[in-house]
Amino acid sequence: MRALTSRAAIFAITALCAAPLSLPSSAADEPKKDEWVSLFNGKNLDGWTPKITGHEYGDNYGDTFRVEDGIIKVRYDKYKEFDGQFGHLFYKDKFSHYRLKVEYRFVGDQCKGGPGWATRNSGVMFHCQDPKTMRKDQEFPVSIEAQFLGGLGKGKRTTNNMCSPGTNIVLDGKLFTPHCTNSKSKTYDGDMWVTAEIEVHGSGTVKHFVEGELVMQYEKPQLDPKDADAKKLIKDDKLLLEEGYISLQSESHPVEFRKVEIKVLKK
């Protein structure tokens, strides 16, 4: 019995030494290639930092961005009026090649003083500049925007469009410099949840999807040398945007984000 016990002990020690070590929690939590990973923990804004026009990076003025009932909510009940205080909630990491999925919906009434074009208007910004480099009074980060629009109860209003603060894209083989262009999505009225996705391949192709349907495609997201903020970011005459930060937008109409997931893709 003693000999048997010794052999068992030696085997156990050998197996333990051969077993792979568990990764530190920080490494284990990093998004893995070809797997959907949630960037929002459903409890709080850990990993996310706001930048609101007229306020310092990190100042969540008026509790604009908050988590309630497992949802990121954008609210203005503590504002006297909107007063051009456009906000963006930035995730801590940069990404290059990925697919991002966001579930959103518009609720309630627009904040007093919000511009007419911002009614039921929000979005997700990608390939963003580092928010720490934004001017205090800068309204939008230099980025590409997947613009979310809610229907107005009449007429057509597409969603997951493309807007380009400080940037340009190549559309249908030609440099496209207007600020926005519409997708071919359906119109989504009321307070229904909508699933929008963007598939980003660095400085290559970008695709927009709504409820699983491809609604827009373009390529070569790039800095606009004619834009003052973008001009500061140009190095060695390189305009193409290969990577950047992701942010959720606050444009004066209450909006909610129920899901923010990313799948990192192979280059």
Short mmCIF file of C-alpha atoms in Angstrom, two decimals:
data_model
loop_
_atom_site.label_atom_id
_atom_site.label_comp_id
_atom_site.label_asym_id
_atom_site.label_seq_id
_atom_site.Cartn_x
_atom_site.Cartn_y
_atom_site.Cartn_z
CA MET A 1 0.00 0.00 0.00
CA ARG A 2 2.82 2.42 0.81
CA ALA A 3 4.46 1.82 -2.60
CA LEU A 4 1.14 2.36 -4.39
CA THR A 5 0.51 5.57 -2.47
CA SER A 6 3.98 6.89 -3.39
CA ARG A 7 3.42 6.18 -7.07
CA ALA A 8 0.05 7.98 -6.92
CA ALA A 9 1.63 10.98 -5.24
CA ILE A 10 4.39 11.18 -7.86
CA PHE A 11 1.83 10.91 -10.68
CA ALA A 12 -0.30 13.68 -9.16
CA ILE A 13 2.68 16.02 -8.78
CA THR A 14 3.81 15.32 -12.36
CA ALA A 15 0.32 16.01 -13.73
CA LEU A 16 0.07 19.24 -11.78
CA CYS A 17 3.39 20.49 -13.13
CA ALA A 18 2.37 19.63 -16.69
CA ALA A 19 -0.99 21.41 -16.46
CA PRO A 20 -1.16 24.81 -18.22
CA LEU A 21 -1.12 27.84 -15.99
CA SER A 22 -4.33 29.90 -15.88
CA LEU A 23 -4.07 33.34 -17.46
CA PRO A 24 -4.30 36.47 -15.34
CA SER A 25 -7.83 37.87 -15.32
CA SER A 26 -6.77 40.90 -17.36
CA ALA A 27 -5.46 38.73 -20.19
CA ALA A 28 -8.36 36.29 -20.01
CA ASP A 29 -10.84 39.15 -20.36
CA GLU A 30 -9.30 40.52 -23.56
CA PRO A 31 -11.40 40.03 -26.71
CA LYS A 32 -10.34 36.86 -28.54
CA LYS A 33 -10.32 36.47 -32.30
CA ASP A 34 -13.54 35.17 -33.86
CA GLU A 35 -15.44 35.16 -30.55
CA TRP A 36 -18.16 37.61 -29.52
CA VAL A 37 -17.16 39.46 -26.37
CA SER A 38 -19.30 41.99 -24.50
CA LEU A 39 -17.67 45.39 -23.93
CA PHE A 40 -20.40 46.28 -21.42
CA ASN A 41 -20.62 44.29 -18.18
CA GLY A 42 -24.31 45.09 -17.59
CA LYS A 43 -23.58 46.57 -14.16
CA ASN A 44 -21.63 49.81 -14.50
CA LEU A 45 -19.46 51.85 -16.85
CA ASP A 46 -16.19 50.10 -16.05
CA GLY A 47 -13.95 50.38 -19.11
CA TRP A 48 -15.86 53.37 -20.47
CA THR A 49 -15.05 57.09 -20.07
CA PRO A 50 -17.15 60.10 -21.19
CA LYS A 51 -16.01 63.19 -23.05
CA ILE A 52 -18.71 65.87 -23.23
CA THR A 53 -18.31 69.17 -25.10
CA GLY A 54 -17.26 71.96 -22.74
CA HIS A 55 -16.14 69.52 -20.04
CA GLU A 56 -12.91 67.72 -19.25
CA TYR A 57 -12.33 64.13 -20.33
CA GLY A 58 -13.83 61.89 -17.64
CA ASP A 59 -16.45 64.41 -16.42
CA ASN A 60 -19.84 62.69 -16.77
CA TYR A 61 -21.72 65.99 -16.66
CA GLY A 62 -25.33 65.69 -15.53
CA ASP A 63 -24.97 61.92 -15.12
CA THR A 64 -25.50 61.82 -18.89
CA PHE A 65 -24.31 58.24 -19.24
CA ARG A 66 -25.65 55.85 -16.62
CA VAL A 67 -26.43 52.15 -16.16
CA GLU A 68 -29.88 51.11 -15.02
CA ASP A 69 -31.61 47.73 -15.35
CA GLY A 70 -28.61 46.31 -17.22
CA ILE A 71 -28.79 49.02 -19.89
CA ILE A 72 -26.53 51.97 -20.77
CA LYS A 73 -28.89 54.94 -20.74
CA VAL A 74 -28.27 58.43 -22.14
CA ARG A 75 -30.36 60.93 -20.18
CA TYR A 76 -30.75 64.71 -19.84
CA ASP A 77 -33.03 65.08 -16.80
CA LYS A 78 -30.26 66.98 -14.98
CA TYR A 79 -29.72 69.46 -17.85
CA LYS A 80 -31.42 72.88 -17.87
CA GLU A 81 -31.04 72.72 -21.65
CA PHE A 82 -28.76 70.91 -24.08
CA ASP A 83 -26.61 73.91 -24.99
CA GLY A 84 -24.44 72.08 -27.53
CA GLN A 85 -23.06 69.62 -24.99
CA PHE A 86 -22.54 66.70 -27.35
CA GLY A 87 -21.20 63.66 -25.55
CA HIS A 88 -19.29 60.50 -26.39
CA LEU A 89 -18.68 57.51 -24.15
CA PHE A 90 -15.33 55.94 -25.09
CA TYR A 91 -14.24 52.34 -24.60
CA LYS A 92 -10.73 51.98 -23.17
CA ASP A 93 -9.13 49.97 -26.00
CA LYS A 94 -8.42 50.60 -29.68
CA PHE A 95 -9.51 48.15 -32.38
CA SER A 96 -8.59 47.64 -36.03
CA HIS A 97 -10.24 44.59 -37.61
CA TYR A 98 -13.52 43.58 -36.00
CA ARG A 99 -17.28 43.26 -36.13
CA LEU A 100 -19.22 45.39 -33.64
CA LYS A 101 -22.83 44.70 -32.66
CA VAL A 102 -24.97 47.31 -30.87
CA GLU A 103 -28.61 47.05 -29.81
CA TYR A 104 -30.20 50.49 -29.33
CA ARG A 105 -33.53 52.26 -29.05
CA PHE A 106 -34.76 55.84 -28.74
CA VAL A 107 -37.11 56.77 -25.90
CA GLY A 108 -38.88 59.84 -24.53
CA ASP A 109 -38.53 63.42 -25.69
CA GLN A 110 -35.53 65.36 -26.90
CA CYS A 111 -33.71 67.58 -24.43
CA LYS A 112 -34.71 71.25 -24.52
CA GLY A 113 -32.39 73.18 -26.81
CA GLY A 114 -31.30 70.17 -28.86
CA PRO A 115 -30.96 70.87 -32.60
CA GLY A 116 -33.77 69.71 -34.87
CA TRP A 117 -31.52 67.36 -36.82
CA ALA A 118 -30.59 65.57 -33.59
CA THR A 119 -34.14 64.37 -32.86
CA ARG A 120 -33.99 60.59 -32.43
CA ASN A 121 -30.34 60.72 -33.52
CA SER A 122 -27.34 58.93 -32.00
CA GLY A 123 -24.68 56.51 -33.18
CA VAL A 124 -21.45 54.68 -32.59
CA MET A 125 -18.17 56.32 -33.59
CA PHE A 126 -15.24 54.15 -34.65
CA HIS A 127 -11.62 54.69 -35.68
CA CYS A 128 -11.85 57.60 -33.19
CA GLN A 129 -8.91 59.75 -32.20
CA ASP A 130 -7.65 59.27 -28.64
CA PRO A 131 -10.27 61.16 -26.55
CA LYS A 132 -7.48 62.60 -24.43
CA THR A 133 -6.37 64.57 -27.50
CA MET A 134 -9.76 66.22 -28.01
CA ARG A 135 -10.16 69.93 -27.37
CA LYS A 136 -12.38 70.78 -24.38
CA ASP A 137 -14.92 72.48 -26.66
CA GLN A 138 -14.65 69.91 -29.49
CA GLU A 139 -18.10 68.63 -30.39
CA PHE A 140 -17.20 65.35 -32.12
CA PRO A 141 -14.08 63.19 -32.18
CA VAL A 142 -12.28 62.82 -35.49
CA SER A 143 -13.78 59.48 -36.50
CA ILE A 144 -16.21 57.61 -38.73
CA GLU A 145 -19.78 57.47 -37.43
CA ALA A 146 -22.31 54.69 -37.89
CA GLN A 147 -25.29 57.01 -37.44
CA PHE A 148 -28.43 55.69 -35.76
CA LEU A 149 -31.71 57.43 -36.61
CA GLY A 150 -35.19 56.66 -35.34
CA GLY A 151 -38.24 57.11 -37.53
CA LEU A 152 -40.35 60.23 -37.02
CA GLY A 153 -43.69 58.49 -37.50
CA LYS A 154 -43.99 59.49 -41.14
CA GLY A 155 -41.78 59.25 -44.19
CA LYS A 156 -38.56 57.28 -44.68
CA ARG A 157 -35.60 57.70 -42.32
CA THR A 158 -32.79 55.19 -42.72
CA THR A 159 -30.46 54.10 -39.94
CA ASN A 160 -26.86 52.93 -39.62
CA ASN A 161 -25.89 55.65 -42.09
CA MET A 162 -22.34 57.01 -42.41
CA CYS A 163 -21.12 60.41 -41.19
CA SER A 164 -17.52 61.61 -41.21
CA PRO A 165 -16.41 64.23 -38.65
CA GLY A 166 -12.89 65.19 -39.73
CA THR A 167 -12.69 62.26 -42.13
CA ASN A 168 -13.49 61.05 -45.64
CA ILE A 169 -14.20 57.66 -47.20
CA VAL A 170 -14.03 56.07 -50.64
CA LEU A 171 -17.52 55.22 -51.90
CA ASP A 172 -18.12 53.43 -55.20
CA GLY A 173 -14.45 53.87 -56.05
CA LYS A 174 -14.39 57.65 -55.57
CA LEU A 175 -13.30 59.88 -52.69
CA PHE A 176 -16.49 60.91 -50.86
CA THR A 177 -16.22 64.21 -48.97
CA PRO A 178 -19.84 65.17 -48.00
CA HIS A 179 -20.46 64.82 -44.26
CA CYS A 180 -23.10 62.06 -44.39
CA THR A 181 -24.63 59.52 -46.71
CA ASN A 182 -27.65 57.29 -46.14
CA SER A 183 -27.80 53.53 -45.99
CA LYS A 184 -30.58 51.51 -47.66
CA SER A 185 -32.13 50.31 -44.39
CA LYS A 186 -35.76 50.24 -43.41
CA THR A 187 -37.28 52.91 -41.15
CA TYR A 188 -37.69 52.00 -37.47
CA ASP A 189 -40.36 54.03 -35.67
CA GLY A 190 -41.26 54.00 -31.98
CA ASP A 191 -39.17 52.68 -29.13
CA MET A 192 -38.36 49.26 -30.61
CA TRP A 193 -34.90 47.76 -30.16
CA VAL A 194 -32.79 47.73 -33.31
CA THR A 195 -29.64 45.67 -33.92
CA ALA A 196 -26.93 47.47 -35.88
CA GLU A 197 -23.54 46.03 -36.81
CA ILE A 198 -20.42 47.33 -38.47
CA GLU A 199 -17.68 45.16 -39.93
CA VAL A 200 -14.37 47.01 -40.06
CA HIS A 201 -11.24 45.83 -41.84
CA GLY A 202 -8.68 48.41 -40.75
CA SER A 203 -8.17 50.93 -43.55
CA GLY A 204 -9.91 48.59 -46.00
CA THR A 205 -13.57 47.73 -46.39
CA VAL A 206 -16.31 48.78 -43.95
CA LYS A 207 -19.78 47.22 -44.01
CA HIS A 208 -22.94 48.34 -42.16
CA PHE A 209 -25.72 45.90 -41.26
CA VAL A 210 -29.20 46.39 -39.76
CA GLU A 211 -31.03 43.36 -38.39
CA GLY A 212 -28.54 41.17 -40.25
CA GLU A 213 -29.05 42.85 -43.64
CA LEU A 214 -26.17 44.60 -45.44
CA VAL A 215 -27.25 48.22 -45.90
CA MET A 216 -24.01 50.02 -46.83
CA GLN A 217 -20.42 49.39 -47.87
CA TYR A 218 -17.40 51.65 -48.45
CA GLU A 219 -13.64 51.62 -47.98
CA LYS A 220 -10.48 53.52 -47.10
CA PRO A 221 -11.60 55.56 -44.06
CA GLN A 222 -9.14 58.43 -43.85
CA LEU A 223 -8.30 61.74 -42.23
CA ASP A 224 -9.48 64.92 -43.94
CA PRO A 225 -6.46 67.23 -44.36
CA LYS A 226 -8.84 70.20 -44.69
CA ASP A 227 -10.22 69.67 -41.17
CA ALA A 228 -8.32 71.52 -38.41
CA ASP A 229 -8.63 68.75 -35.80
CA ALA A 230 -7.79 65.98 -38.27
CA LYS A 231 -4.80 67.89 -39.58
CA LYS A 232 -3.17 67.66 -36.14
CA LEU A 233 -3.40 63.87 -36.30
CA ILE A 234 -1.70 63.43 -39.67
CA LYS A 235 1.79 61.93 -39.40
CA ASP A 236 4.20 61.42 -42.30
CA ASP A 237 1.41 62.43 -44.71
CA LYS A 238 -0.48 59.23 -43.86
CA LEU A 239 -4.23 59.74 -44.16
CA LEU A 240 -5.64 56.19 -43.99
CA LEU A 241 -7.12 55.14 -40.63
CA GLU A 242 -6.06 51.64 -39.63
CA GLU A 243 -7.40 51.63 -36.05
CA GLY A 244 -8.98 53.75 -33.35
CA TYR A 245 -11.29 53.95 -30.36
CA ILE A 246 -15.03 53.22 -30.21
CA SER A 247 -17.57 55.56 -28.60
CA LEU A 248 -21.34 55.73 -28.03
CA GLN A 249 -22.98 59.04 -28.77
CA SER A 250 -25.11 61.56 -26.87
CA GLU A 251 -26.75 64.09 -29.20
CA SER A 252 -29.69 65.45 -27.12
CA HIS A 253 -32.30 62.69 -27.55
CA PRO A 254 -32.57 59.97 -24.86
CA VAL A 255 -31.24 56.69 -26.18
CA GLU A 256 -30.48 53.29 -24.67
CA PHE A 257 -27.86 50.67 -25.50
CA ARG A 258 -28.70 47.14 -24.38
CA LYS A 259 -25.85 45.27 -26.04
CA VAL A 260 -22.34 46.27 -27.13
CA GLU A 261 -20.40 43.26 -28.39
CA ILE A 262 -17.27 42.88 -30.47
CA LYS A 263 -15.71 40.06 -32.47
CA VAL A 264 -12.05 40.65 -33.28
CA LEU A 265 -11.24 39.49 -36.81
CA LYS A 266 -8.00 38.23 -38.29
CA LYS A 267 -6.14 40.74 -40.41
#
